[in-house]
Structures are given as structure tokens and as C-alpha cells.
Short mmCIF file of C-alpha atoms in Angstrom, two decimals:
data_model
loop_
_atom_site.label_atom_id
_atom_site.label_comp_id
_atom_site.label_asym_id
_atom_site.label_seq_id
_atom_site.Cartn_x
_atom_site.Cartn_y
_atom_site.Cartn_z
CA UNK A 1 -208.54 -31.57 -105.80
CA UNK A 2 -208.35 -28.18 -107.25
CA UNK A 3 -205.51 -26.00 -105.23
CA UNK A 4 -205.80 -22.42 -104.41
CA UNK A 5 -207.26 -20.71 -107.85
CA UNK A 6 -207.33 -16.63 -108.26
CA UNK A 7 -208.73 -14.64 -111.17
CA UNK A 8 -207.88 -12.81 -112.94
CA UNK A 9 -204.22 -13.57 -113.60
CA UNK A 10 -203.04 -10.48 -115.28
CA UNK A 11 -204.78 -7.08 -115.02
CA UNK A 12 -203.65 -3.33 -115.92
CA UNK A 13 -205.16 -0.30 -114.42
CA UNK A 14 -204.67 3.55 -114.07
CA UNK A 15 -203.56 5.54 -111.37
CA UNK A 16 -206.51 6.29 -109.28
CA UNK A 17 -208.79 3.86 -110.34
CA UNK A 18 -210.17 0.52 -108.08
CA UNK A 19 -209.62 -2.81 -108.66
CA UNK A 20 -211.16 -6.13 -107.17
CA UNK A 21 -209.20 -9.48 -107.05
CA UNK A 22 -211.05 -12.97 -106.36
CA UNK A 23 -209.70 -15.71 -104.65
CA UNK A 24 -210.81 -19.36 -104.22
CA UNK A 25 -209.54 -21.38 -101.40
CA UNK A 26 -207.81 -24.94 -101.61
CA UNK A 27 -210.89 -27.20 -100.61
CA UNK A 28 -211.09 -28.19 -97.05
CA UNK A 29 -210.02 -24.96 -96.04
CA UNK A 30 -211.55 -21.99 -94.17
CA UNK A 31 -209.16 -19.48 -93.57
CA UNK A 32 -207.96 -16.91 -96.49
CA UNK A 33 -204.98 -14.59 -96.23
CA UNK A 34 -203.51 -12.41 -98.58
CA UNK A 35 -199.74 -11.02 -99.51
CA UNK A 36 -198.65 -8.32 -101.76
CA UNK A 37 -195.48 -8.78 -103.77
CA UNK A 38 -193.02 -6.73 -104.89
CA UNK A 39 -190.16 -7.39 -107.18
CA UNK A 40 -187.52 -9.28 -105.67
CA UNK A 41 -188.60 -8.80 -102.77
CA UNK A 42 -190.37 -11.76 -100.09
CA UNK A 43 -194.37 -11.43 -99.95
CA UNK A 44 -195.97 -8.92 -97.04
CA UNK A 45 -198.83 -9.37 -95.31
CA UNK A 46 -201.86 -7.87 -96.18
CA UNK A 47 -204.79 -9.55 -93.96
CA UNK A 48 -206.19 -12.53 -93.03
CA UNK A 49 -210.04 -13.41 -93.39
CA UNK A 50 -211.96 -16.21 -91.03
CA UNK A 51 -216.01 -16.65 -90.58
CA UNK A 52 -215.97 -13.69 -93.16
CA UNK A 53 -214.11 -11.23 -90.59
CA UNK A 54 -210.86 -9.80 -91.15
CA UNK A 55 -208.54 -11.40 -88.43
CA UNK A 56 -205.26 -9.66 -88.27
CA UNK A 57 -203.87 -6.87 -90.73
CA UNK A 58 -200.85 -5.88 -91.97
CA UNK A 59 -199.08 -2.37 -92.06
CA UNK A 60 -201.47 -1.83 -95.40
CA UNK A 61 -203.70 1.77 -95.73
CA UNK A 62 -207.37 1.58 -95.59
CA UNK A 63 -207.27 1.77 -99.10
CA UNK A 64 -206.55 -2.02 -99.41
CA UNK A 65 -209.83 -3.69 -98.02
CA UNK A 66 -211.19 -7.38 -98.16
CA UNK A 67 -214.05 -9.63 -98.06
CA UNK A 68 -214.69 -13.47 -97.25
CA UNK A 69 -217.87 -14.82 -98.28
CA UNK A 70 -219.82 -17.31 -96.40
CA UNK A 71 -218.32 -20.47 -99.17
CA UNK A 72 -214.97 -19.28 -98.20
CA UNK A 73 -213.75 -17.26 -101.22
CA UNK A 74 -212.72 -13.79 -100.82
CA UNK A 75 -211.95 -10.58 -102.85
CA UNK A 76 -209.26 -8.28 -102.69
CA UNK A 77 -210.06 -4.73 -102.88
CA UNK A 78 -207.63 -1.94 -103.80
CA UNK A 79 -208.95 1.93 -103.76
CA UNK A 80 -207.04 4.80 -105.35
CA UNK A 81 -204.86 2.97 -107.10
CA UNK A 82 -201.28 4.36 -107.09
CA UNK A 83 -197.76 3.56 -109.23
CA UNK A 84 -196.53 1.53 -105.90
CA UNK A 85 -199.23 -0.68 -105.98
CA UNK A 86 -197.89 -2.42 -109.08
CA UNK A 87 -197.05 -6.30 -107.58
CA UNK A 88 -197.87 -9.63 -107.16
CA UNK A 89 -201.13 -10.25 -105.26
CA UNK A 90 -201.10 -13.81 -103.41
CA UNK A 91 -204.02 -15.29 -102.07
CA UNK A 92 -203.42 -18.38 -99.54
CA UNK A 93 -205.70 -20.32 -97.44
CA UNK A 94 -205.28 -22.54 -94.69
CA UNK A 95 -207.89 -24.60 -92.32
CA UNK A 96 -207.96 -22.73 -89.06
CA UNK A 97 -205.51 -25.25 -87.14
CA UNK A 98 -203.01 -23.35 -85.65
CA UNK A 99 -200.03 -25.26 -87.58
CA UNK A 100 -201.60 -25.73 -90.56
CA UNK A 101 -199.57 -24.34 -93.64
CA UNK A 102 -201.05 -21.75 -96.11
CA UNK A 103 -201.30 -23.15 -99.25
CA UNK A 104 -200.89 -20.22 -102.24
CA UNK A 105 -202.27 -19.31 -105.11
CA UNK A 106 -200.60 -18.40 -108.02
CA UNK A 107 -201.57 -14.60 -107.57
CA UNK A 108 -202.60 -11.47 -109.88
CA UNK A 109 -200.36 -9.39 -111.57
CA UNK A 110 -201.48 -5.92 -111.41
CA UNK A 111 -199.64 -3.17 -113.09
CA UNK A 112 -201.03 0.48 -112.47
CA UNK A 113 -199.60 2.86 -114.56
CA UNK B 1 -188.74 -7.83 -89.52
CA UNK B 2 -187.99 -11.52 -90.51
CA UNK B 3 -187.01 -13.57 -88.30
CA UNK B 4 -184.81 -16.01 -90.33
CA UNK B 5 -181.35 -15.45 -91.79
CA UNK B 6 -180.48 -16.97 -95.11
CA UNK B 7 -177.69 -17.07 -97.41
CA UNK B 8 -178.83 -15.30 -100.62
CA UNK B 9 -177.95 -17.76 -102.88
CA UNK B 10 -176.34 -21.19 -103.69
CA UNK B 11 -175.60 -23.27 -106.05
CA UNK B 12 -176.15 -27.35 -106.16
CA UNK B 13 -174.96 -29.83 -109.10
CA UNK B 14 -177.94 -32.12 -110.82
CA UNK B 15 -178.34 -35.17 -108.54
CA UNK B 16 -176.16 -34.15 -105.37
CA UNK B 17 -177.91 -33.18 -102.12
CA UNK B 18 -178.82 -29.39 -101.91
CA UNK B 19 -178.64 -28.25 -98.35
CA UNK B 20 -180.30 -25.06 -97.74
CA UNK B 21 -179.36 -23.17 -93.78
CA UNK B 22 -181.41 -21.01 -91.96
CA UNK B 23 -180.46 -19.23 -88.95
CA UNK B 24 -182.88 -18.38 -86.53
CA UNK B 25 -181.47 -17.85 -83.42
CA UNK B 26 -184.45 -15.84 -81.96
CA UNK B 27 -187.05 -18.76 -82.11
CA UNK B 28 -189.33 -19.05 -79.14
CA UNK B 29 -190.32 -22.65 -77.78
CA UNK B 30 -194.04 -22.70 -80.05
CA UNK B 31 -192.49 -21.04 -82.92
CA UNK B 32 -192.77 -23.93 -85.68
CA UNK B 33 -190.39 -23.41 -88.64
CA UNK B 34 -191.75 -23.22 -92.13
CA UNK B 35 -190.21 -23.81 -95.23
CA UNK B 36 -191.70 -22.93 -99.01
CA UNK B 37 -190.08 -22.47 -102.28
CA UNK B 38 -191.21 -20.22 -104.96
CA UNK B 39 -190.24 -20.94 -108.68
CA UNK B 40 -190.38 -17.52 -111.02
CA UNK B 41 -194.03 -16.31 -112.17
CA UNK B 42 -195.62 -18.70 -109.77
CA UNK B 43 -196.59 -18.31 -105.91
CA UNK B 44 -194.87 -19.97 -103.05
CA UNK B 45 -194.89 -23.74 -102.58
CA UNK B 46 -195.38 -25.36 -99.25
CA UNK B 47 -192.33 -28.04 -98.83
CA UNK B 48 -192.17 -29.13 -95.00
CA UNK B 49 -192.71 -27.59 -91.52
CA UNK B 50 -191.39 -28.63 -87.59
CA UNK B 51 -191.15 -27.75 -84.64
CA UNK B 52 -187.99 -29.57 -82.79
CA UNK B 53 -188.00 -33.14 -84.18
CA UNK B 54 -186.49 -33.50 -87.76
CA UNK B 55 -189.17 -34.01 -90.64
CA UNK B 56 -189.24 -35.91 -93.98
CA UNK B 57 -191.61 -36.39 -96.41
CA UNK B 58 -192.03 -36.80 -100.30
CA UNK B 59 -190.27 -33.28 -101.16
CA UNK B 60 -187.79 -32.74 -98.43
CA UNK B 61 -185.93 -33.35 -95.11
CA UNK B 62 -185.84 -30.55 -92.05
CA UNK B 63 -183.32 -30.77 -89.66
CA UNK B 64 -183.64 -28.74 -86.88
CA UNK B 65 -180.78 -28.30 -84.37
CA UNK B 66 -181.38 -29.42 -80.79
CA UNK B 67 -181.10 -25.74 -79.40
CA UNK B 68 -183.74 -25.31 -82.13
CA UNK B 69 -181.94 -22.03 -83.46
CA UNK B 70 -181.16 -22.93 -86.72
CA UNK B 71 -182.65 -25.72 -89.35
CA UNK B 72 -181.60 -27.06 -92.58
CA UNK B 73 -183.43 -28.12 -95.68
CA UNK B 74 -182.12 -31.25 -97.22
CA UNK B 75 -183.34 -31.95 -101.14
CA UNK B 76 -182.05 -35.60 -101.41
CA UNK B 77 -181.07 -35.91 -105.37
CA UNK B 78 -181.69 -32.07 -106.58
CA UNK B 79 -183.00 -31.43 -110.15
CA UNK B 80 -183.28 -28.27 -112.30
CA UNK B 81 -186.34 -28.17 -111.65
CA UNK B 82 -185.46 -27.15 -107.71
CA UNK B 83 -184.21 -24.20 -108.77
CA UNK B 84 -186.01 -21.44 -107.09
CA UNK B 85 -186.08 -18.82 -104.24
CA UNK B 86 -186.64 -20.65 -100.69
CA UNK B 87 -187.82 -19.17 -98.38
CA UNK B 88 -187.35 -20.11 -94.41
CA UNK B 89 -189.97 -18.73 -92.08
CA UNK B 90 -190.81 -19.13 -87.71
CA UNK B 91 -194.15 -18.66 -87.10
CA UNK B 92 -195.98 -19.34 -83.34
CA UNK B 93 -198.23 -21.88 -83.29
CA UNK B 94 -200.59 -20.50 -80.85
CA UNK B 95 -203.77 -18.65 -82.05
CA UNK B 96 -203.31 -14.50 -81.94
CA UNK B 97 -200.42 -14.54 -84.73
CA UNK B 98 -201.61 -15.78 -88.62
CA UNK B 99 -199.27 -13.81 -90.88
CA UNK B 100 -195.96 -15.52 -92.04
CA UNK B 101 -192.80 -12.51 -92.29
CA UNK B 102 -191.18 -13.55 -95.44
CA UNK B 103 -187.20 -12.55 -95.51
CA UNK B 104 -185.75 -12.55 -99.07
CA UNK B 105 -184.94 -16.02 -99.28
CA UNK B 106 -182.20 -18.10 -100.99
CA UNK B 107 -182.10 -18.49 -104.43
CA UNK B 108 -180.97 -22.00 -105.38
CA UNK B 109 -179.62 -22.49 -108.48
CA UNK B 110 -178.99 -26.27 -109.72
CA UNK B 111 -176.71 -26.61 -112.39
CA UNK B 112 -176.72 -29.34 -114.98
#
């Protein structure tokens, strides 16, 4: 039973520039969320996805979007890419029971430089 | 804000009992009480949640005090391969509120 899988795992990009991160969800589950990671610091909520709508957001700009397609997976988009963007991106889904535990990825590392 | 105190770190011999606190004295009555650990390069594992009666299961023990504001994490026979961040985290269990508010954890360090 393949966990929570996101591509790609590594990825370097240039200030001002877009980038789109894919996530697939733990199987069973419906709900995807994602969390942005800085060094040593705990991950922040970005957004949470469910029957391909965004549910609840984070304190992110509207340069960080998503999508959730109708199998579930989901991509991350980031627009006008800046230097504090570098971090950890975690994907984590979760079937829509209201105490059911997100399950995580192992994230992307994106470096913008 | 979190809503979870933690000590930032802690260390735990090979084979003793690592008890990890967390304080969270704010905790309303559907607030469940999560607990994950994340190991360096990788993202955070899932160990155990509750909401008032202790837990157990293959990973871990969660005791959670009766006035509910504060819980422990029990690892039974700790190896170096516990060694990680954990992370402690209260989130409602009623629909309206999804996101988890990570603090910055304790680092657990288990020494050979």
C-alpha cells in the first residue's frame, strides 16, 4: 500500500520564475493538504484541498495556488518565485473523517536562488 | 500560534523508556491531541492520537491527564532509531478547522 508519494524530490529554480509540485495521496484517502517548511522551524499551513476545492487556507499570498484533481492528487503551484520561498514542501492527505490523521509525504526540496 | 508547549530537547539511553511532555493547558473539550515525529530529510510520521482516554498501539503510549491539559508520549524500549524532532499538536475534531499548528517540537536524542 503505497504511502503518500510527491515528485519531484529535489528541484532548483530562479528568483521569479514558477514552479509546480505533484502530490499523490496515501490510498483510501480523499482529502490533500499541504505545509511549507522552513529550516528548523515546525511545518505551516498552506491549504487544504477536498472534492477538488480548496477548503481552508493559510496566511500564504495568492502567489501560492493549488489544485486537486478528480483521482485525488493535487499540484502545488508557486508564482514569482522569491529567495524566502526556499523550504520543504509537504504534501499530506487524510480521508475526510474529522479525526482522521494526515499522513505525509516526504516533500520537495525547492531552493530558489 | 501553537497551542502545545514542549521542552526543546531530551535525551533517552538505548532501551530505557523515553517520555516525551506536552503542555497544553488551553485544550477545549473536542480538541483531540496529535502526536508525529519527524526524522531529518524525511516528512512527519503519524505515531498516536486521543482525545481523554490513554492510547497504545504498535509505536507508542499517550497518556493524557484527567483535566486533559497536558499528555505524555511513552516509547516503551527507545532505539537510535527514535531519535527525531516530535512534535505535539491539539486539533478540534469538529468539521470547520483542517490545518494542524505545528510548534517547534522536541528533539529526542537517544544515546547508545
Amino acid at each position: 500500500d503505497a504511502g503518500v508519494t510527491q515528485s519531484p524530490t529535489h528541484l532548483i529554480k530562479t528568483r521569479g520564475q514558477q514552479v509546480t509540485l505533484r502530490c499523490s495521496p496515501k490510498s483510501g484517502h480523499d482529502t490533500v493538504s499541504w505545509y511549507q517548511q522552513a529550516l528548523g522551524q515546525g511545518p505551516q499551513f498552506i491549504f487544504q484541498y477536498y472534492e477538488e476545492e480548496e477548503r481552508q487556507r493559510g496566511n500564504f499570498p495568492d502567489r501560492f495556488s493549488g489544485h486537486q484533481f478528480p483521482n485525488y492528487s493535487s499540484e502545488l503551484n508557486v508564482n514569482a518565485l522569491l529567495l524566502g520561498d526556499s523550504a520543504l514542501y509537504l504534501c499530506a492527505s487524510s480521508w475526510t473523517g474529522a479525526n482522521s490523521p494526515l499522513h505525509f509525504g516526504n516533500g520537495t526540496r525547492l531552493t530558489v536562488t | 500560534d501553537a497551542k502545545t508547549t514542549q521542552p526543546p530537547s531530551m535525551d533517552c539511553a538505548e532501551g530505557r523508556a523515553a517520555n516525551l511532555p506536552c503542555n497544553h493547558s488551553t485544550i477545549s473539550g473536542n480538541e483531540y491531541v496529535y502526536w508525529y515525529r519527524q526524522i531529518h530529510s524525511q516528512g512527519p510520521q503519524y505515531i498516536i492520537h486521543g482525545l481523554k482516554n490513554n492510547e497504545t498501539n504498535e509505536m507508542a503510549s499517550l497518556i493524557i491527564t484527567e483535566d486533559r491539559k497536558s499528555s505524555t508520549l511513552i516509547l516503551p524500549h527507545a532505539t537510535l532509531r527514535d531519535t527525531a524532532v516530535y512534535y505535539c499538536i491539539v486539533r478540534p475534531s469538529s468539521s470547520g478547522t483542517y490545518k494542524y499548528i505545528f510548534g517547534t517540537g522536541t528533539r529526542l536524542k537517544v544515546l547508545a
